[in-house]
PDB file of C-alpha atoms in Angstrom:
ATOM      1  CA  MET N  28    -155.829 -10.515 -80.531  1.00 37.00           C
ATOM      2  CA  THR N  29    -157.924 -13.415 -80.801  1.00 42.00           C
ATOM      3  CA  GLY N  30    -160.090 -14.127 -84.074  1.00 42.00           C
ATOM      4  CA  ALA N  31    -158.315 -14.269 -86.013  1.00 44.00           C
ATOM      5  CA  VAL N  32    -158.205 -16.080 -89.393  1.00 38.00           C
ATOM      6  CA  THR N  33    -157.134 -17.670 -92.522  1.00 35.00           C
ATOM      7  CA  GLY N  34    -159.465 -18.751 -93.474  1.00 36.00           C
ATOM      8  CA  PRO N  35    -163.005 -20.331 -94.074  1.00 35.00           C
ATOM      9  CA  GLY N  36    -163.319 -22.523 -90.538  1.00 40.00           C
ATOM     10  CA  GLN N  37    -159.083 -21.770 -90.267  1.00 50.00           C
ATOM     11  CA  SER N  38    -157.753 -20.197 -87.393  1.00 77.00           C
ATOM     12  CA  LEU N  39    -154.497 -17.941 -87.726  1.00 81.00           C
ATOM     13  CA  TYR N  40    -154.239 -18.758 -83.522  1.00 82.00           C
ATOM     14  CA  ASP N  41    -154.006 -22.717 -84.531  1.00 83.00           C
ATOM     15  CA  ASP N  42    -151.262 -22.328 -86.294  1.00 83.00           C
ATOM     16  CA  PRO N  43    -148.343 -23.929 -83.717  1.00 81.00           C
ATOM     17  CA  ALA N  44    -145.115 -21.924 -84.691  1.00 82.00           C
ATOM     18  CA  PHE N  45    -148.221 -18.348 -84.505  1.00 82.00           C
ATOM     19  CA  PHE N  46    -149.161 -19.480 -81.458  1.00 79.00           C
ATOM     20  CA  THR N  47    -146.243 -20.015 -79.181  1.00 83.00           C
ATOM     21  CA  ARG N  48    -145.105 -17.196 -80.946  1.00 82.00           C
ATOM     22  CA  TYR N  49    -148.049 -14.851 -79.275  1.00 78.00           C
ATOM     23  CA  GLN N  50    -147.532 -16.579 -76.480  1.00 81.00           C
ATOM     24  CA  GLN N  51    -143.836 -16.094 -75.707  1.00 82.00           C
ATOM     25  CA  MET N  52    -145.379 -12.141 -76.528  1.00 80.00           C
ATOM     26  CA  ARG N  53    -148.147 -12.459 -74.501  1.00 75.00           C
ATOM     27  CA  ARG N  54    -145.221 -13.828 -71.421  1.00 78.00           C
ATOM     28  CA  HIS N  55    -143.698 -11.270 -71.767  1.00 72.00           C
ATOM     29  CA  GLY N  56    -145.980  -8.259 -72.063  1.00 70.00           C
ATOM     30  CA  THR N  57    -144.502  -7.314 -74.721  1.00 71.00           C
ATOM     31  CA  GLY N  58    -147.633  -6.723 -76.672  1.00 80.00           C
ATOM     32  CA  ILE N  59    -149.996  -3.315 -74.987  1.00 92.00           C
ATOM     33  CA  ASN N  60    -152.731  -5.956 -73.698  1.00 90.00           C
ATOM     34  CA  GLU N  61    -152.347  -5.457 -69.815  1.00 92.00           C
ATOM     35  CA  ASP N  62    -151.346  -1.839 -70.437  1.00 95.00           C
ATOM     36  CA  LEU N  63    -153.500  -0.321 -72.771  1.00 97.00           C
ATOM     37  CA  GLU N  64    -156.136  -2.078 -73.861  1.00 97.00           C
ATOM     38  CA  ARG N  65    -157.863  -4.258 -71.221  1.00 96.00           C
ATOM     39  CA  PRO N  66    -157.797  -0.555 -68.611  1.00 96.00           C
ATOM     40  CA  ALA N  67    -159.593   1.150 -71.725  1.00 97.00           C
ATOM     41  CA  ILE N  68    -162.201  -2.274 -71.374  1.00 98.00           C
ATOM     42  CA  ILE N  69    -161.849  -1.842 -67.850  1.00 97.00           C
ATOM     43  CA  ARG N  70    -162.930   1.707 -67.522  1.00 97.00           C
ATOM     44  CA  LEU N  71    -166.150   1.887 -70.103  1.00 98.00           C
ATOM     45  CA  LEU N  72    -167.799  -1.639 -68.160  1.00 98.00           C
ATOM     46  CA  PRO N  73    -171.361  -1.449 -67.161  1.00 97.00           C
ATOM     47  CA  PRO N  74    -172.341  -2.436 -64.030  1.00 96.00           C
ATOM     48  CA  VAL N  75    -171.434  -6.330 -64.531  1.00 98.00           C
ATOM     49  CA  VAL N  76    -172.866  -7.938 -61.699  1.00 98.00           C
ATOM     50  CA  ASP N  77    -175.802 -11.186 -62.227  1.00 98.00           C
ATOM     51  CA  ALA N  78    -175.407 -10.364 -66.105  1.00 98.00           C
ATOM     52  CA  ASP N  79    -175.095 -12.949 -68.627  1.00 98.00           C
ATOM     53  CA  VAL N  80    -172.037 -12.255 -71.112  1.00 98.00           C
ATOM     54  CA  LEU N  81    -170.977 -13.824 -74.325  1.00 98.00           C
ATOM     55  CA  ASP N  82    -167.002 -12.793 -75.123  1.00 98.00           C
ATOM     56  CA  ILE N  83    -166.762 -12.682 -78.929  1.00 98.00           C
ATOM     57  CA  GLY N  84    -162.936 -14.102 -80.092  1.00 96.00           C
ATOM     58  CA  CYS N  85    -161.798 -14.588 -76.197  1.00 96.00           C
ATOM     59  CA  GLY N  86    -158.733 -16.432 -76.517  1.00 92.00           C
ATOM     60  CA  ASP N  87    -157.483 -17.565 -73.262  1.00 92.00           C
ATOM     61  CA  GLY N  88    -160.531 -16.312 -70.831  1.00 96.00           C
ATOM     62  CA  ALA N  89    -158.850 -14.640 -69.386  1.00 94.00           C
ATOM     63  CA  LEU N  90    -161.073 -11.788 -69.459  1.00 97.00           C
ATOM     64  CA  GLY N  91    -164.487 -13.956 -69.493  1.00 97.00           C
ATOM     65  CA  ARG N  92    -162.725 -15.005 -65.806  1.00 97.00           C
ATOM     66  CA  TRP N  93    -162.230 -11.684 -64.624  1.00 97.00           C
ATOM     67  CA  LEU N  94    -165.765 -10.624 -65.885  1.00 98.00           C
ATOM     68  CA  ALA N  95    -167.039 -13.608 -63.638  1.00 98.00           C
ATOM     69  CA  GLY N  96    -164.683 -12.760 -60.930  1.00 97.00           C
ATOM     70  CA  GLN N  97    -166.871  -9.698 -61.204  1.00 97.00           C
ATOM     71  CA  GLY N  98    -169.657 -11.175 -60.609  1.00 98.00           C
ATOM     72  CA  ALA N  99    -171.719 -11.791 -64.032  1.00 98.00           C
ATOM     73  CA  ARG N 100    -173.892 -14.459 -63.305  1.00 98.00           C
ATOM     74  CA  ARG N 101    -173.382 -16.132 -66.602  1.00 98.00           C
ATOM     75  CA  VAL N 102    -170.241 -15.742 -69.230  1.00 98.00           C
ATOM     76  CA  LEU N 103    -170.236 -17.642 -72.718  1.00 98.00           C
ATOM     77  CA  GLY N 104    -166.850 -17.283 -73.921  1.00 98.00           C
ATOM     78  CA  THR N 105    -166.563 -18.279 -78.040  1.00 97.00           C
ATOM     79  CA  ASP N 106    -163.017 -18.289 -80.678  1.00 95.00           C
ATOM     80  CA  PRO N 107    -162.941 -20.033 -83.575  1.00 94.00           C
ATOM     81  CA  SER N 108    -159.244 -21.316 -82.409  1.00 92.00           C
ATOM     82  CA  MET N 109    -159.385 -24.638 -80.663  1.00 93.00           C
ATOM     83  CA  ARG N 110    -155.858 -24.324 -79.021  1.00 91.00           C
ATOM     84  CA  MET N 111    -157.579 -20.976 -77.375  1.00 91.00           C
ATOM     85  CA  LEU N 112    -160.256 -23.056 -76.015  1.00 95.00           C
ATOM     86  CA  ARG N 113    -157.902 -25.693 -74.441  1.00 92.00           C
ATOM     87  CA  LEU N 114    -155.840 -23.127 -72.514  1.00 92.00           C
ATOM     88  CA  ALA N 115    -158.765 -20.938 -72.062  1.00 94.00           C
ATOM     89  CA  ALA N 116    -160.626 -24.472 -69.806  1.00 94.00           C
ATOM     90  CA  SER N 117    -157.272 -24.667 -68.559  1.00 94.00           C
ATOM     91  CA  HIS N 118    -158.127 -22.447 -65.967  1.00 93.00           C
ATOM     92  CA  ALA N 119    -161.449 -23.560 -65.022  1.00 91.00           C
ATOM     93  CA  HIS N 120    -164.500 -21.082 -63.246  1.00 95.00           C
ATOM     94  CA  PRO N 121    -167.257 -22.528 -62.382  1.00 96.00           C
ATOM     95  CA  ARG N 122    -169.550 -19.745 -64.164  1.00 97.00           C
ATOM     96  CA  VAL N 123    -168.131 -19.706 -67.697  1.00 98.00           C
ATOM     97  CA  ARG N 124    -167.973 -21.967 -70.346  1.00 97.00           C
ATOM     98  CA  TYR N 125    -166.622 -22.335 -74.086  1.00 97.00           C
ATOM     99  CA  CYS N 126    -167.492 -22.661 -77.404  1.00 96.00           C
ATOM    100  CA  ARG N 127    -165.700 -22.905 -80.886  1.00 95.00           C
ATOM    101  CA  ALA N 128    -167.096 -20.864 -83.302  1.00 95.00           C
ATOM    102  CA  SER N 129    -166.489 -17.905 -85.517  1.00 93.00           C
ATOM    103  CA  ALA N 130    -167.888 -14.604 -85.101  1.00 94.00           C
ATOM    104  CA  GLU N 131    -169.929 -14.737 -88.498  1.00 93.00           C
ATOM    105  CA  ALA N 132    -171.457 -18.044 -87.097  1.00 92.00           C
ATOM    106  CA  LEU N 133    -172.463 -17.362 -83.706  1.00 95.00           C
ATOM    107  CA  ALA N 134    -176.446 -17.947 -83.634  1.00 94.00           C
ATOM    108  CA  LEU N 135    -177.944 -17.416 -80.056  1.00 97.00           C
ATOM    109  CA  ALA N 136    -181.758 -16.830 -78.523  1.00 97.00           C
ATOM    110  CA  PRO N 137    -183.516 -13.007 -78.517  1.00 98.00           C
ATOM    111  CA  GLU N 138    -182.919 -10.974 -75.474  1.00 98.00           C
ATOM    112  CA  CYS N 139    -180.341 -13.257 -74.126  1.00 98.00           C
ATOM    113  CA  LEU N 140    -177.684 -11.579 -73.292  1.00 98.00           C
ATOM    114  CA  ASP N 141    -177.020  -8.010 -70.530  1.00 98.00           C
ATOM    115  CA  LEU N 142    -173.206  -8.259 -71.717  1.00 98.00           C
ATOM    116  CA  VAL N 143    -171.551  -9.243 -74.421  1.00 98.00           C
ATOM    117  CA  VAL N 144    -167.630  -7.891 -75.028  1.00 98.00           C
ATOM    118  CA  SER N 145    -164.976  -8.819 -78.036  1.00 98.00           C
ATOM    119  CA  SER N 146    -160.925  -7.168 -77.314  1.00 97.00           C
ATOM    120  CA  LEU N 147    -160.077  -6.879 -80.416  1.00 95.00           C
ATOM    121  CA  ALA N 148    -160.971  -9.460 -82.763  1.00 95.00           C
ATOM    122  CA  LEU N 149    -163.530  -7.428 -84.426  1.00 97.00           C
ATOM    123  CA  HIS N 150    -161.117  -6.349 -87.137  1.00 96.00           C
ATOM    124  CA  TYR N 151    -160.846  -9.498 -88.288  1.00 94.00           C
ATOM    125  CA  VAL N 152    -164.647  -9.517 -89.100  1.00 96.00           C
ATOM    126  CA  ALA N 153    -165.920  -9.771 -92.333  1.00 95.00           C
ATOM    127  CA  ASP N 154    -169.663  -8.664 -91.756  1.00 97.00           C
ATOM    128  CA  TYR N 155    -169.676  -6.176 -89.528  1.00 98.00           C
ATOM    129  CA  ASP N 156    -172.618  -4.680 -90.127  1.00 98.00           C
ATOM    130  CA  GLY N 157    -174.797  -8.443 -90.049  1.00 97.00           C
ATOM    131  CA  LEU N 158    -173.083  -9.390 -86.106  1.00 98.00           C
ATOM    132  CA  ILE N 159    -173.167  -5.898 -84.672  1.00 98.00           C
ATOM    133  CA  ARG N 160    -177.374  -6.317 -85.736  1.00 98.00           C
ATOM    134  CA  ARG N 161    -177.187 -10.155 -84.565  1.00 98.00           C
ATOM    135  CA  VAL N 162    -175.537  -8.635 -81.674  1.00 98.00           C
ATOM    136  CA  ALA N 163    -178.008  -5.829 -80.937  1.00 98.00           C
ATOM    137  CA  GLY N 164    -181.411  -8.891 -81.152  1.00 98.00           C
ATOM    138  CA  TRP N 165    -179.265 -10.630 -78.553  1.00 98.00           C
ATOM    139  CA  LEU N 166    -179.095  -8.244 -75.927  1.00 98.00           C
ATOM    140  CA  ARG N 167    -181.875  -7.398 -73.784  1.00 98.00           C
ATOM    141  CA  PRO N 168    -183.401  -3.712 -73.789  1.00 98.00           C
ATOM    142  CA  GLY N 169    -180.940  -1.811 -71.509  1.00 98.00           C
ATOM    143  CA  GLY N 170    -177.827  -4.254 -71.851  1.00 98.00           C
ATOM    144  CA  HIS N 171    -174.524  -3.448 -74.047  1.00 98.00           C
ATOM    145  CA  VAL N 172    -171.854  -4.116 -76.392  1.00 98.00           C
ATOM    146  CA  LEU N 173    -168.922  -3.174 -75.881  1.00 98.00           C
ATOM    147  CA  TYR N 174    -165.681  -3.294 -77.726  1.00 98.00           C
ATOM    148  CA  SER N 175    -162.134  -3.006 -78.701  1.00 98.00           C
ATOM    149  CA  VAL N 176    -160.064  -2.626 -82.681  1.00 98.00           C
ATOM    150  CA  GLU N 177    -157.206  -1.561 -84.126  1.00 97.00           C
ATOM    151  CA  HIS N 178    -158.490   1.898 -84.716  1.00 98.00           C
ATOM    152  CA  PRO N 179    -158.524   2.767 -88.142  1.00 98.00           C
ATOM    153  CA  ILE N 180    -155.719   4.834 -88.465  1.00 97.00           C
ATOM    154  CA  CYS N 181    -153.537   1.935 -88.295  1.00 96.00           C
ATOM    155  CA  THR N 182    -155.707  -0.073 -90.942  1.00 97.00           C
ATOM    156  CA  ALA N 183    -156.241   2.326 -92.632  1.00 97.00           C
ATOM    157  CA  ARG N 184    -152.677   2.198 -95.422  1.00 94.00           C
ATOM    158  CA  ASP N 185    -151.761  -1.184 -97.268  1.00 93.00           C
ATOM    159  CA  PRO N 186    -150.295  -3.214 -96.993  1.00 92.00           C
ATOM    160  CA  MET N 187    -149.609  -2.627 -92.839  1.00 93.00           C
ATOM    161  CA  THR N 188    -145.852  -1.076 -93.163  1.00 90.00           C
ATOM    162  CA  GLY N 189    -146.647   0.450 -89.441  1.00 91.00           C
ATOM    163  CA  TRP N 190    -143.911   3.366 -89.203  1.00 94.00           C
ATOM    164  CA  ILE N 191    -142.199   4.574 -92.437  1.00 94.00           C
ATOM    165  CA  ALA N 192    -138.865   6.364 -92.099  1.00 94.00           C
ATOM    166  CA  VAL N 193    -138.616   9.632 -93.468  1.00 93.00           C
ATOM    167  CA  GLY N 194    -135.571  12.559 -93.580  1.00 91.00           C
ATOM    168  CA  GLU N 195    -133.758  11.410 -90.049  1.00 90.00           C
ATOM    169  CA  GLY N 196    -137.595  10.426 -88.029  1.00 93.00           C
ATOM    170  CA  ASP N 197    -140.781   8.588 -89.077  1.00 95.00           C
ATOM    171  CA  VAL N 198    -143.940   9.129 -89.841  1.00 96.00           C
ATOM    172  CA  TRP N 199    -146.888   7.165 -89.650  1.00 95.00           C
ATOM    173  CA  PRO N 200    -148.413   6.402 -92.856  1.00 94.00           C
ATOM    174  CA  VAL N 201    -152.091   7.855 -92.939  1.00 95.00           C
ATOM    175  CA  ASP N 202    -153.643   6.650 -96.890  1.00 95.00           C
ATOM    176  CA  ASP N 203    -155.737   4.923 -98.784  1.00 96.00           C
ATOM    177  CA  TYR N 204    -158.894   5.210 -95.028  1.00 97.00           C
ATOM    178  CA  ALA N 205    -161.125   5.492 -97.006  1.00 97.00           C
ATOM    179  CA  ARG N 206    -161.679   2.907 -99.223  1.00 97.00           C
ATOM    180  CA  GLU N 207    -162.640  -0.152 -96.931  1.00 97.00           C
ATOM    181  CA  THR N 208    -161.747  -3.539 -97.977  1.00 97.00           C
ATOM    182  CA  THR N 209    -159.237  -6.176 -96.576  1.00 97.00           C
ATOM    183  CA  ARG N 210    -155.517  -5.508 -95.339  1.00 95.00           C
ATOM    184  CA  SER N 211    -152.712  -7.569 -94.732  1.00 93.00           C
ATOM    185  CA  GLN N 212    -149.771  -7.109 -92.561  1.00 88.00           C
ATOM    186  CA  GLN N 213    -146.972  -8.882 -91.223  1.00 83.00           C
ATOM    187  CA  TRP N 214    -147.388 -10.039 -87.528  1.00 77.00           C
ATOM    188  CA  LEU N 215    -145.787 -12.368 -85.194  1.00 79.00           C
ATOM    189  CA  GLY N 216    -143.587 -13.790 -88.330  1.00 79.00           C
ATOM    190  CA  THR N 217    -147.241 -14.438 -90.154  1.00 82.00           C
ATOM    191  CA  ALA N 218    -149.478 -12.395 -92.265  1.00 85.00           C
ATOM    192  CA  VAL N 219    -152.400 -11.575 -91.017  1.00 88.00           C
ATOM    193  CA  THR N 220    -155.398 -10.107 -92.926  1.00 93.00           C
ATOM    194  CA  LYS N 221    -157.369  -7.721 -91.226  1.00 94.00           C
ATOM    195  CA  HIS N 222    -160.505  -5.864 -92.884  1.00 97.00           C
ATOM    196  CA  HIS N 223    -160.542  -1.656 -92.340  1.00 98.00           C
ATOM    197  CA  ARG N 224    -163.240  -0.157 -91.696  1.00 98.00           C
ATOM    198  CA  ARG N 225    -163.599   4.210 -91.562  1.00 98.00           C
ATOM    199  CA  LEU N 226    -163.844   5.736 -87.850  1.00 98.00           C
ATOM    200  CA  ALA N 227    -168.005   6.660 -89.513  1.00 98.00           C
ATOM    201  CA  THR N 228    -169.052   3.154 -90.573  1.00 98.00           C
ATOM    202  CA  LEU N 229    -167.864   1.449 -87.055  1.00 98.00           C
ATOM    203  CA  ILE N 230    -169.678   4.086 -84.583  1.00 98.00           C
ATOM    204  CA  GLY N 231    -172.928   4.150 -88.121  1.00 98.00           C
ATOM    205  CA  GLY N 232    -173.025   0.144 -87.451  1.00 98.00           C
ATOM    206  CA  LEU N 233    -173.989   0.579 -84.087  1.00 98.00           C
ATOM    207  CA  LEU N 234    -176.617   2.987 -84.081  1.00 98.00           C
ATOM    208  CA  ALA N 235    -177.924   1.733 -87.609  1.00 98.00           C
ATOM    209  CA  ALA N 236    -179.253  -2.306 -85.166  1.00 98.00           C
ATOM    210  CA  GLY N 237    -181.089   0.836 -82.800  1.00 98.00           C
ATOM    211  CA  LEU N 238    -177.861   1.279 -80.340  1.00 98.00           C
ATOM    212  CA  VAL N 239    -177.210   3.769 -78.510  1.00 98.00           C
ATOM    213  CA  LEU N 240    -173.608   4.722 -78.799  1.00 98.00           C
ATOM    214  CA  THR N 241    -172.435   5.420 -74.857  1.00 98.00           C
ATOM    215  CA  GLY N 242    -168.765   5.476 -74.469  1.00 98.00           C
ATOM    216  CA  ILE N 243    -165.579   6.338 -77.113  1.00 98.00           C
ATOM    217  CA  ASP N 244    -162.111   6.142 -75.850  1.00 98.00           C
ATOM    218  CA  GLU N 245    -158.530   5.984 -77.458  1.00 98.00           C
ATOM    219  CA  PRO N 246    -156.336   4.246 -74.983  1.00 98.00           C
ATOM    220  CA  TYR N 247    -152.352   5.307 -74.691  1.00 97.00           C
ATOM    221  CA  PRO N 248    -149.749   5.209 -72.434  1.00 97.00           C
ATOM    222  CA  ASP N 249    -149.673   7.321 -69.797  1.00 97.00           C
ATOM    223  CA  ASP N 250    -146.481   9.029 -67.680  1.00 97.00           C
ATOM    224  CA  ARG N 251    -146.658   6.140 -65.297  1.00 96.00           C
ATOM    225  CA  THR N 252    -146.374   4.020 -67.837  1.00 96.00           C
ATOM    226  CA  LEU N 253    -143.910   5.294 -69.904  1.00 97.00           C
ATOM    227  CA  ALA N 254    -141.932   5.544 -67.622  1.00 97.00           C
ATOM    228  CA  ARG N 255    -142.096   1.387 -67.016  1.00 95.00           C
ATOM    229  CA  ARG N 256    -142.444   1.240 -71.150  1.00 95.00           C
ATOM    230  CA  PRO N 257    -140.890   3.695 -72.365  1.00 96.00           C
ATOM    231  CA  GLU N 258    -140.674   1.355 -75.690  1.00 95.00           C
ATOM    232  CA  LEU N 259    -144.713   2.651 -75.878  1.00 96.00           C
ATOM    233  CA  ALA N 260    -143.644   6.348 -76.661  1.00 96.00           C
ATOM    234  CA  ASP N 261    -145.018   5.915 -80.239  1.00 96.00           C
ATOM    235  CA  HIS N 262    -148.416   5.136 -79.304  1.00 97.00           C
ATOM    236  CA  ARG N 263    -149.316   8.665 -78.337  1.00 97.00           C
ATOM    237  CA  ARG N 264    -148.028   9.529 -81.667  1.00 96.00           C
ATOM    238  CA  ARG N 265    -150.448   8.542 -82.899  1.00 96.00           C
ATOM    239  CA  PRO N 266    -153.520   5.963 -81.909  1.00 97.00           C
ATOM    240  CA  PRO N 267    -154.059   2.487 -81.988  1.00 97.00           C
ATOM    241  CA  LEU N 268    -156.434   0.917 -80.426  1.00 98.00           C
ATOM    242  CA  LEU N 269    -160.620   1.888 -80.326  1.00 98.00           C
ATOM    243  CA  VAL N 270    -163.026   0.872 -77.625  1.00 98.00           C
ATOM    244  CA  VAL N 271    -166.324   1.392 -77.975  1.00 98.00           C
ATOM    245  CA  ARG N 272    -169.179   0.789 -75.772  1.00 98.00           C
ATOM    246  CA  ALA N 273    -173.138   0.922 -76.837  1.00 98.00           C
ATOM    247  CA  ARG N 274    -176.537   0.856 -75.041  1.00 98.00           C
ATOM    248  CA  LYS N 275    -179.531  -1.089 -75.893  1.00 98.00           C
ATOM    249  CA  PRO N 276    -183.223   1.360 -75.188  1.00 97.00           C
ATOM    250  CA  ASN N 277    -185.377   0.098 -72.608  1.00 93.00           C
ATOM    251  CA  GLN N 278    -187.577  -1.622 -74.536  1.00 78.00           C
ATOM    252  CA  GLY N 279    -189.717  -4.345 -74.405  1.00 52.00           C
ATOM    253  CA  ALA N 280    -190.100  -7.617 -72.174  1.00 44.00           C
ATOM    254  CA  PRO N 281    -186.343  -9.503 -71.664  1.00 47.00           C
ATOM    255  CA  THR N 282    -186.065 -13.577 -71.468  1.00 46.00           C
ATOM    256  CA  ARG N 283    -183.481 -15.118 -69.397  1.00 48.00           C
ATOM    257  CA  LEU N 284    -180.077 -16.852 -71.130  1.00 49.00           C
ATOM    258  CA  GLU N 285    -180.776 -20.543 -71.178  1.00 44.00           C
ATOM    259  CA  SER N 286    -178.730 -23.805 -69.759  1.00 38.00           C
TER     260      SER N 286
END
């Protein structure tokens, strides 16, 4: 999760203590990025050869570098965190460049992209509908947007307290689902703010922007993954992630991304 902000122009990942804890989690593989989220992103990816790509909330740049390795013509990674961008830049790739910017502040030329991706960042964005409209404008006809977010079932309760004990077991509480406001959560020892949106709002924003829904996934651990990481079993009880792909209809003349 690489797009979190603590306030205007402030990135949670620029806090040294939080950044260190986050890096430790990723190095130890205790999150769900490698085993659930990234495979789902790859399954839904459209062809990327010769594509101009934007990665919103790029973090350490791993996804963008992978896309370049798969043949993307050019990748622009954006993130509000200077620490994350420094880490990304330390793994240079000739077809990947980075820019420090929040999703809300991004401004690009019309129809300059073939693919926009975002990995676990859009639940930190306040104006989802506005961003999706701008993304639709940046895409060339036939271009795609593909993103992952925390599942609305996970973000519904306020505060996001996680599993709660009931009798001799535990359950995942789904409450306040229709109230689309910010949610607070303690994550890696830090208070984090996210935006809860209903599934209908997420999909509806794509449709309202003139995009066509072409893929959706709620990834969960398969048997092989559980044999290796049994602690992920709870993710079969409720979906942790939502992954969505949409396409801009083929119409009009495309342009090229300027250097």
